[in-house]
mmCIF file of C-alpha atoms in Angstrom:
data_model
loop_
_atom_site.group_PDB
_atom_site.id
_atom_site.type_symbol
_atom_site.label_atom_id
_atom_site.label_comp_id
_atom_site.label_asym_id
_atom_site.label_seq_id
_atom_site.Cartn_x
_atom_site.Cartn_y
_atom_site.Cartn_z
ATOM 1 C CA MET A 1316 10.381 18.360 -1.780
ATOM 2 C CA ASP A 1317 10.057 17.116 -5.331
ATOM 3 C CA LEU A 1318 11.269 13.624 -6.042
ATOM 4 C CA GLN A 1319 12.308 13.551 -9.678
ATOM 5 C CA TYR A 1320 12.756 9.801 -10.126
ATOM 6 C CA ALA A 1321 10.108 8.454 -7.759
ATOM 7 C CA ILE A 1322 6.945 6.818 -9.058
ATOM 8 C CA ALA A 1323 4.230 6.136 -6.512
ATOM 9 C CA LEU A 1324 2.903 2.593 -6.849
ATOM 10 C CA THR A 1325 -0.567 2.154 -5.417
ATOM 11 C CA GLY A 1326 -3.778 0.191 -5.823
ATOM 12 C CA GLY A 1327 -6.777 -1.042 -3.919
ATOM 13 C CA ILE A 1328 -6.821 -3.929 -1.472
ATOM 14 C CA SER A 1329 -6.416 -7.209 -3.432
ATOM 15 C CA SER A 1330 -5.798 -5.390 -6.729
ATOM 16 C CA GLY A 1331 -2.433 -7.147 -7.134
ATOM 17 C CA LYS A 1332 -0.107 -4.295 -6.199
ATOM 18 C CA SER A 1333 2.276 -6.564 -4.272
ATOM 19 C CA THR A 1334 2.608 -8.846 -7.291
ATOM 20 C CA VAL A 1335 3.429 -5.853 -9.499
ATOM 21 C CA ALA A 1336 5.966 -4.657 -6.886
ATOM 22 C CA SER A 1337 7.627 -8.103 -7.021
ATOM 23 C CA LEU A 1338 7.728 -8.005 -10.834
ATOM 24 C CA LEU A 1339 9.274 -4.524 -10.799
ATOM 25 C CA SER A 1340 11.949 -5.790 -8.389
ATOM 26 C CA LEU A 1341 12.605 -8.747 -10.699
ATOM 27 C CA TYR A 1342 13.161 -6.292 -13.559
ATOM 28 C CA GLY A 1343 15.825 -4.571 -11.447
ATOM 29 C CA TYR A 1344 13.899 -1.599 -10.098
ATOM 30 C CA CYS A 1345 14.190 -0.526 -6.487
ATOM 31 C CA VAL A 1346 10.852 -0.692 -4.635
ATOM 32 C CA VAL A 1347 10.424 1.013 -1.266
ATOM 33 C CA ASP A 1348 7.723 -0.927 0.581
ATOM 34 C CA ALA A 1349 5.487 1.117 2.934
ATOM 35 C CA ASP A 1350 3.864 -2.044 4.359
ATOM 36 C CA LYS A 1351 7.245 -3.459 5.351
ATOM 37 C CA ILE A 1352 8.102 -0.176 7.063
ATOM 38 C CA ALA A 1353 4.688 -0.214 8.791
ATOM 39 C CA HIS A 1354 5.299 -3.757 10.131
ATOM 40 C CA GLU A 1355 8.641 -2.688 11.603
ATOM 41 C CA LEU A 1356 7.014 0.388 13.147
ATOM 42 C CA LEU A 1357 4.285 -1.720 14.781
ATOM 43 C CA GLU A 1358 6.936 -3.360 16.945
ATOM 44 C CA THR A 1359 8.826 -0.130 17.708
ATOM 45 C CA ASN A 1360 5.487 1.467 18.753
ATOM 46 C CA LYS A 1361 4.307 -1.608 20.662
ATOM 47 C CA GLU A 1362 4.017 0.035 24.098
ATOM 48 C CA ARG A 1363 2.011 2.959 22.693
ATOM 49 C CA LEU A 1364 -0.241 0.596 20.724
ATOM 50 C CA ILE A 1365 -0.984 -1.433 23.874
ATOM 51 C CA GLU A 1366 -1.886 1.837 25.646
ATOM 52 C CA LEU A 1367 -4.224 2.742 22.775
ATOM 53 C CA PHE A 1368 -5.783 -0.643 21.987
ATOM 54 C CA SER A 1369 -5.054 -2.831 25.080
ATOM 55 C CA SER A 1370 -2.976 -6.017 25.288
ATOM 56 C CA GLU A 1371 -5.747 -7.806 23.311
ATOM 57 C CA ILE A 1372 -3.726 -6.978 20.179
ATOM 58 C CA LEU A 1373 -0.816 -9.237 21.222
ATOM 59 C CA ASP A 1374 -0.246 -12.817 20.110
ATOM 60 C CA THR A 1375 0.854 -15.633 22.441
ATOM 61 C CA PHE A 1376 4.503 -14.562 22.020
ATOM 62 C CA GLY A 1377 3.784 -10.972 23.086
ATOM 63 C CA LYS A 1378 4.159 -9.577 19.561
ATOM 64 C CA ILE A 1379 1.601 -7.385 17.805
ATOM 65 C CA ASP A 1380 -0.958 -9.628 16.108
ATOM 66 C CA ARG A 1381 -1.768 -7.763 12.887
ATOM 67 C CA LYS A 1382 -5.003 -9.732 12.338
ATOM 68 C CA LYS A 1383 -6.329 -8.755 15.778
ATOM 69 C CA LEU A 1384 -5.299 -5.125 15.310
ATOM 70 C CA GLY A 1385 -6.764 -5.163 11.785
ATOM 71 C CA LYS A 1386 -10.114 -6.399 13.072
ATOM 72 C CA ILE A 1387 -10.283 -3.484 15.555
ATOM 73 C CA VAL A 1388 -9.339 -0.772 13.053
ATOM 74 C CA PHE A 1389 -11.549 -2.024 10.231
ATOM 75 C CA GLU A 1390 -14.573 -2.135 12.530
ATOM 76 C CA SER A 1391 -14.095 1.421 13.804
ATOM 77 C CA LYS A 1392 -13.265 4.590 11.866
ATOM 78 C CA HIS A 1393 -12.167 6.206 15.121
ATOM 79 C CA ALA A 1394 -9.712 3.383 15.935
ATOM 80 C CA ARG A 1395 -8.393 3.473 12.372
ATOM 81 C CA LYS A 1396 -7.767 7.225 12.623
ATOM 82 C CA ILE A 1397 -5.884 6.783 15.907
ATOM 83 C CA LEU A 1398 -3.628 4.138 14.339
ATOM 84 C CA GLU A 1399 -3.072 6.194 11.171
ATOM 85 C CA ASP A 1400 -2.267 9.370 13.141
ATOM 86 C CA LEU A 1401 0.386 7.432 15.040
ATOM 87 C CA LEU A 1402 1.987 5.515 12.165
ATOM 88 C CA HIS A 1403 1.574 7.544 8.950
ATOM 89 C CA PRO A 1404 3.962 10.416 9.857
ATOM 90 C CA GLN A 1405 6.614 7.859 10.845
ATOM 91 C CA ILE A 1406 6.085 5.807 7.664
ATOM 92 C CA ARG A 1407 6.315 8.956 5.542
ATOM 93 C CA GLN A 1408 9.544 10.027 7.233
ATOM 94 C CA LYS A 1409 11.193 6.624 6.596
ATOM 95 C CA ILE A 1410 10.022 6.540 2.964
ATOM 96 C CA LEU A 1411 11.313 10.043 2.274
ATOM 97 C CA GLU A 1412 14.690 9.302 3.910
ATOM 98 C CA THR A 1413 15.100 6.306 1.596
ATOM 99 C CA ALA A 1414 13.818 8.252 -1.424
ATOM 100 C CA ARG A 1415 16.315 11.076 -0.886
ATOM 101 C CA ALA A 1416 19.163 8.565 -1.019
ATOM 102 C CA LEU A 1417 17.728 6.897 -4.154
ATOM 103 C CA GLU A 1418 17.411 10.227 -5.984
ATOM 104 C CA ASN A 1419 21.222 10.320 -6.195
ATOM 105 C CA HIS A 1420 21.217 7.331 -8.574
ATOM 106 C CA HIS A 1421 19.242 9.251 -11.251
ATOM 107 C CA LYS A 1422 17.157 6.164 -12.035
ATOM 108 C CA PHE A 1423 13.413 5.532 -11.701
ATOM 109 C CA TYR A 1424 12.355 3.764 -8.504
ATOM 110 C CA PHE A 1425 8.987 2.991 -6.929
ATOM 111 C CA LEU A 1426 7.360 3.994 -3.655
ATOM 112 C CA ASP A 1427 4.920 1.181 -2.888
ATOM 113 C CA ILE A 1428 2.274 3.015 -0.821
ATOM 114 C CA PRO A 1429 -1.128 1.253 -0.580
ATOM 115 C CA LEU A 1430 -2.892 4.310 0.909
ATOM 116 C CA PHE A 1431 -1.069 6.863 -1.265
ATOM 117 C CA PHE A 1432 -4.156 8.933 -2.148
ATOM 118 C CA GLU A 1433 -5.767 8.486 1.268
ATOM 119 C CA VAL A 1434 -2.791 10.056 3.073
ATOM 120 C CA GLY A 1435 -2.524 13.111 0.808
ATOM 121 C CA GLY A 1436 -0.918 11.769 -2.355
ATOM 122 C CA ARG A 1437 1.392 13.906 -4.465
ATOM 123 C CA GLU A 1438 1.422 16.870 -2.060
ATOM 124 C CA VAL A 1439 2.538 14.743 0.879
ATOM 125 C CA TYR A 1440 5.149 12.699 -0.986
ATOM 126 C CA GLY A 1441 6.405 15.148 -3.586
ATOM 127 C CA VAL A 1442 6.106 12.712 -6.495
ATOM 128 C CA SER A 1443 4.847 13.708 -9.922
ATOM 129 C CA LYS A 1444 4.019 10.245 -11.335
ATOM 130 C CA VAL A 1445 1.546 7.690 -10.017
ATOM 131 C CA LEU A 1446 1.157 4.082 -11.189
ATOM 132 C CA LEU A 1447 -2.094 2.368 -10.197
ATOM 133 C CA VAL A 1448 -2.625 -1.394 -10.185
ATOM 134 C CA TYR A 1449 -6.284 -1.702 -11.083
ATOM 135 C CA ALA A 1450 -8.899 -4.370 -10.535
ATOM 136 C CA PRO A 1451 -12.621 -3.541 -10.387
ATOM 137 C CA GLN A 1452 -14.373 -3.882 -7.026
ATOM 138 C CA ASN A 1453 -16.086 -7.202 -7.825
ATOM 139 C CA ILE A 1454 -12.672 -8.790 -8.527
ATOM 140 C CA GLN A 1455 -11.154 -7.174 -5.406
ATOM 141 C CA LEU A 1456 -14.002 -8.638 -3.358
ATOM 142 C CA GLU A 1457 -13.639 -12.133 -4.791
ATOM 143 C CA ARG A 1458 -9.846 -12.156 -4.280
ATOM 144 C CA LEU A 1459 -10.014 -10.736 -0.761
ATOM 145 C CA MET A 1460 -12.581 -13.290 0.407
ATOM 146 C CA GLY A 1461 -10.506 -16.085 -1.112
ATOM 147 C CA ARG A 1462 -7.150 -14.838 0.141
ATOM 148 C CA ASP A 1463 -8.029 -13.894 3.720
ATOM 149 C CA GLY A 1464 -11.018 -16.181 4.295
ATOM 150 C CA LEU A 1465 -13.252 -13.186 5.012
ATOM 151 C CA SER A 1466 -17.019 -13.037 4.781
ATOM 152 C CA LYS A 1467 -18.469 -10.805 2.051
ATOM 153 C CA GLU A 1468 -19.363 -8.224 4.702
ATOM 154 C CA GLU A 1469 -15.840 -8.177 6.215
ATOM 155 C CA ALA A 1470 -14.227 -7.954 2.771
ATOM 156 C CA LEU A 1471 -16.518 -5.073 1.726
ATOM 157 C CA GLN A 1472 -15.741 -3.284 4.998
ATOM 158 C CA ARG A 1473 -12.020 -3.363 4.117
ATOM 159 C CA ILE A 1474 -12.559 -2.287 0.516
ATOM 160 C CA CYS A 1475 -14.816 0.594 1.596
ATOM 161 C CA ALA A 1476 -12.244 1.756 4.173
ATOM 162 C CA GLN A 1477 -10.144 2.874 1.176
ATOM 163 C CA MET A 1478 -10.798 5.437 -1.529
ATOM 164 C CA ALA A 1479 -12.808 3.878 -4.383
ATOM 165 C CA ILE A 1480 -10.535 2.270 -6.990
ATOM 166 C CA GLU A 1481 -12.358 4.137 -9.797
ATOM 167 C CA ASP A 1482 -11.474 7.475 -8.137
ATOM 168 C CA LYS A 1483 -7.851 6.411 -7.793
ATOM 169 C CA LYS A 1484 -7.862 5.491 -11.484
ATOM 170 C CA THR A 1485 -8.832 9.011 -12.582
ATOM 171 C CA GLN A 1486 -6.013 10.501 -10.487
ATOM 172 C CA SER A 1487 -3.223 8.211 -11.752
ATOM 173 C CA ASP A 1488 -0.773 8.797 -14.613
ATOM 174 C CA PHE A 1489 -0.366 5.112 -15.466
ATOM 175 C CA VAL A 1490 -2.753 2.204 -14.960
ATOM 176 C CA ILE A 1491 -1.847 -1.481 -14.993
ATOM 177 C CA ALA A 1492 -4.957 -3.652 -15.244
ATOM 178 C CA ASN A 1493 -4.861 -6.855 -13.218
ATOM 179 C CA THR A 1494 -8.068 -8.563 -14.263
ATOM 180 C CA LYS A 1495 -6.733 -11.770 -15.861
ATOM 181 C CA ASP A 1496 -3.884 -14.139 -14.982
ATOM 182 C CA ILE A 1497 -0.251 -13.600 -13.987
ATOM 183 C CA LYS A 1498 0.965 -13.871 -17.602
ATOM 184 C CA ALA A 1499 -1.331 -11.030 -18.670
ATOM 185 C CA LEU A 1500 -0.199 -8.990 -15.677
ATOM 186 C CA GLN A 1501 3.461 -9.539 -16.558
ATOM 187 C CA LYS A 1502 2.751 -8.322 -20.100
ATOM 188 C CA GLU A 1503 1.066 -5.186 -18.672
ATOM 189 C CA VAL A 1504 4.126 -4.494 -16.498
ATOM 190 C CA GLU A 1505 6.512 -4.980 -19.436
ATOM 191 C CA ASP A 1506 4.450 -2.628 -21.626
ATOM 192 C CA PHE A 1507 4.484 -0.020 -18.873
ATOM 193 C CA LEU A 1508 8.268 -0.275 -18.431
ATOM 194 C CA GLN A 1509 8.770 0.141 -22.167
ATOM 195 C CA ARG A 1510 6.749 3.354 -22.116
ATOM 196 C CA LEU A 1511 8.699 4.515 -19.077
ATOM 197 C CA SER A 1512 12.093 4.144 -20.755
#
């Protein structure tokens, strides 16, 4: 299915994609958030996740602890594949349901999908345009360590679990660089939206 008005919004971990998504929302664009959908699906798949990864992934309130689950899946490719095989088809289905409804408005909207290229990209989602939020790996690393309090090794592990940002860059139609401050990023977003209209 081809989505005429959808633009995939993607990036690398700590590249600033969420900030760009927030700015796009502020400018009145609809943003469909894959992470938000994933969080909801963690709870609806709780029983299955406990079967797969044990009750070690629960917090003291019996909810899925995303940090604990994250630690497991970033330390093991096998565990990550199991989680992705369970969640990605469900995430895709929810995104496409929402996208089909948005197509009726005949206005550009964004599908915020962090692992867009990793899960099959354009073929899987039927979008023709991709917007990448770009920051080089050294900046990703610095931000990730600062944001999540990770060691260099843990941060690198998470960055390397994704497709290299430079590869994503060559496959994207639009690139927003997020290498300076928020003001510079806002300017980049505004320039992009001008080109879009």
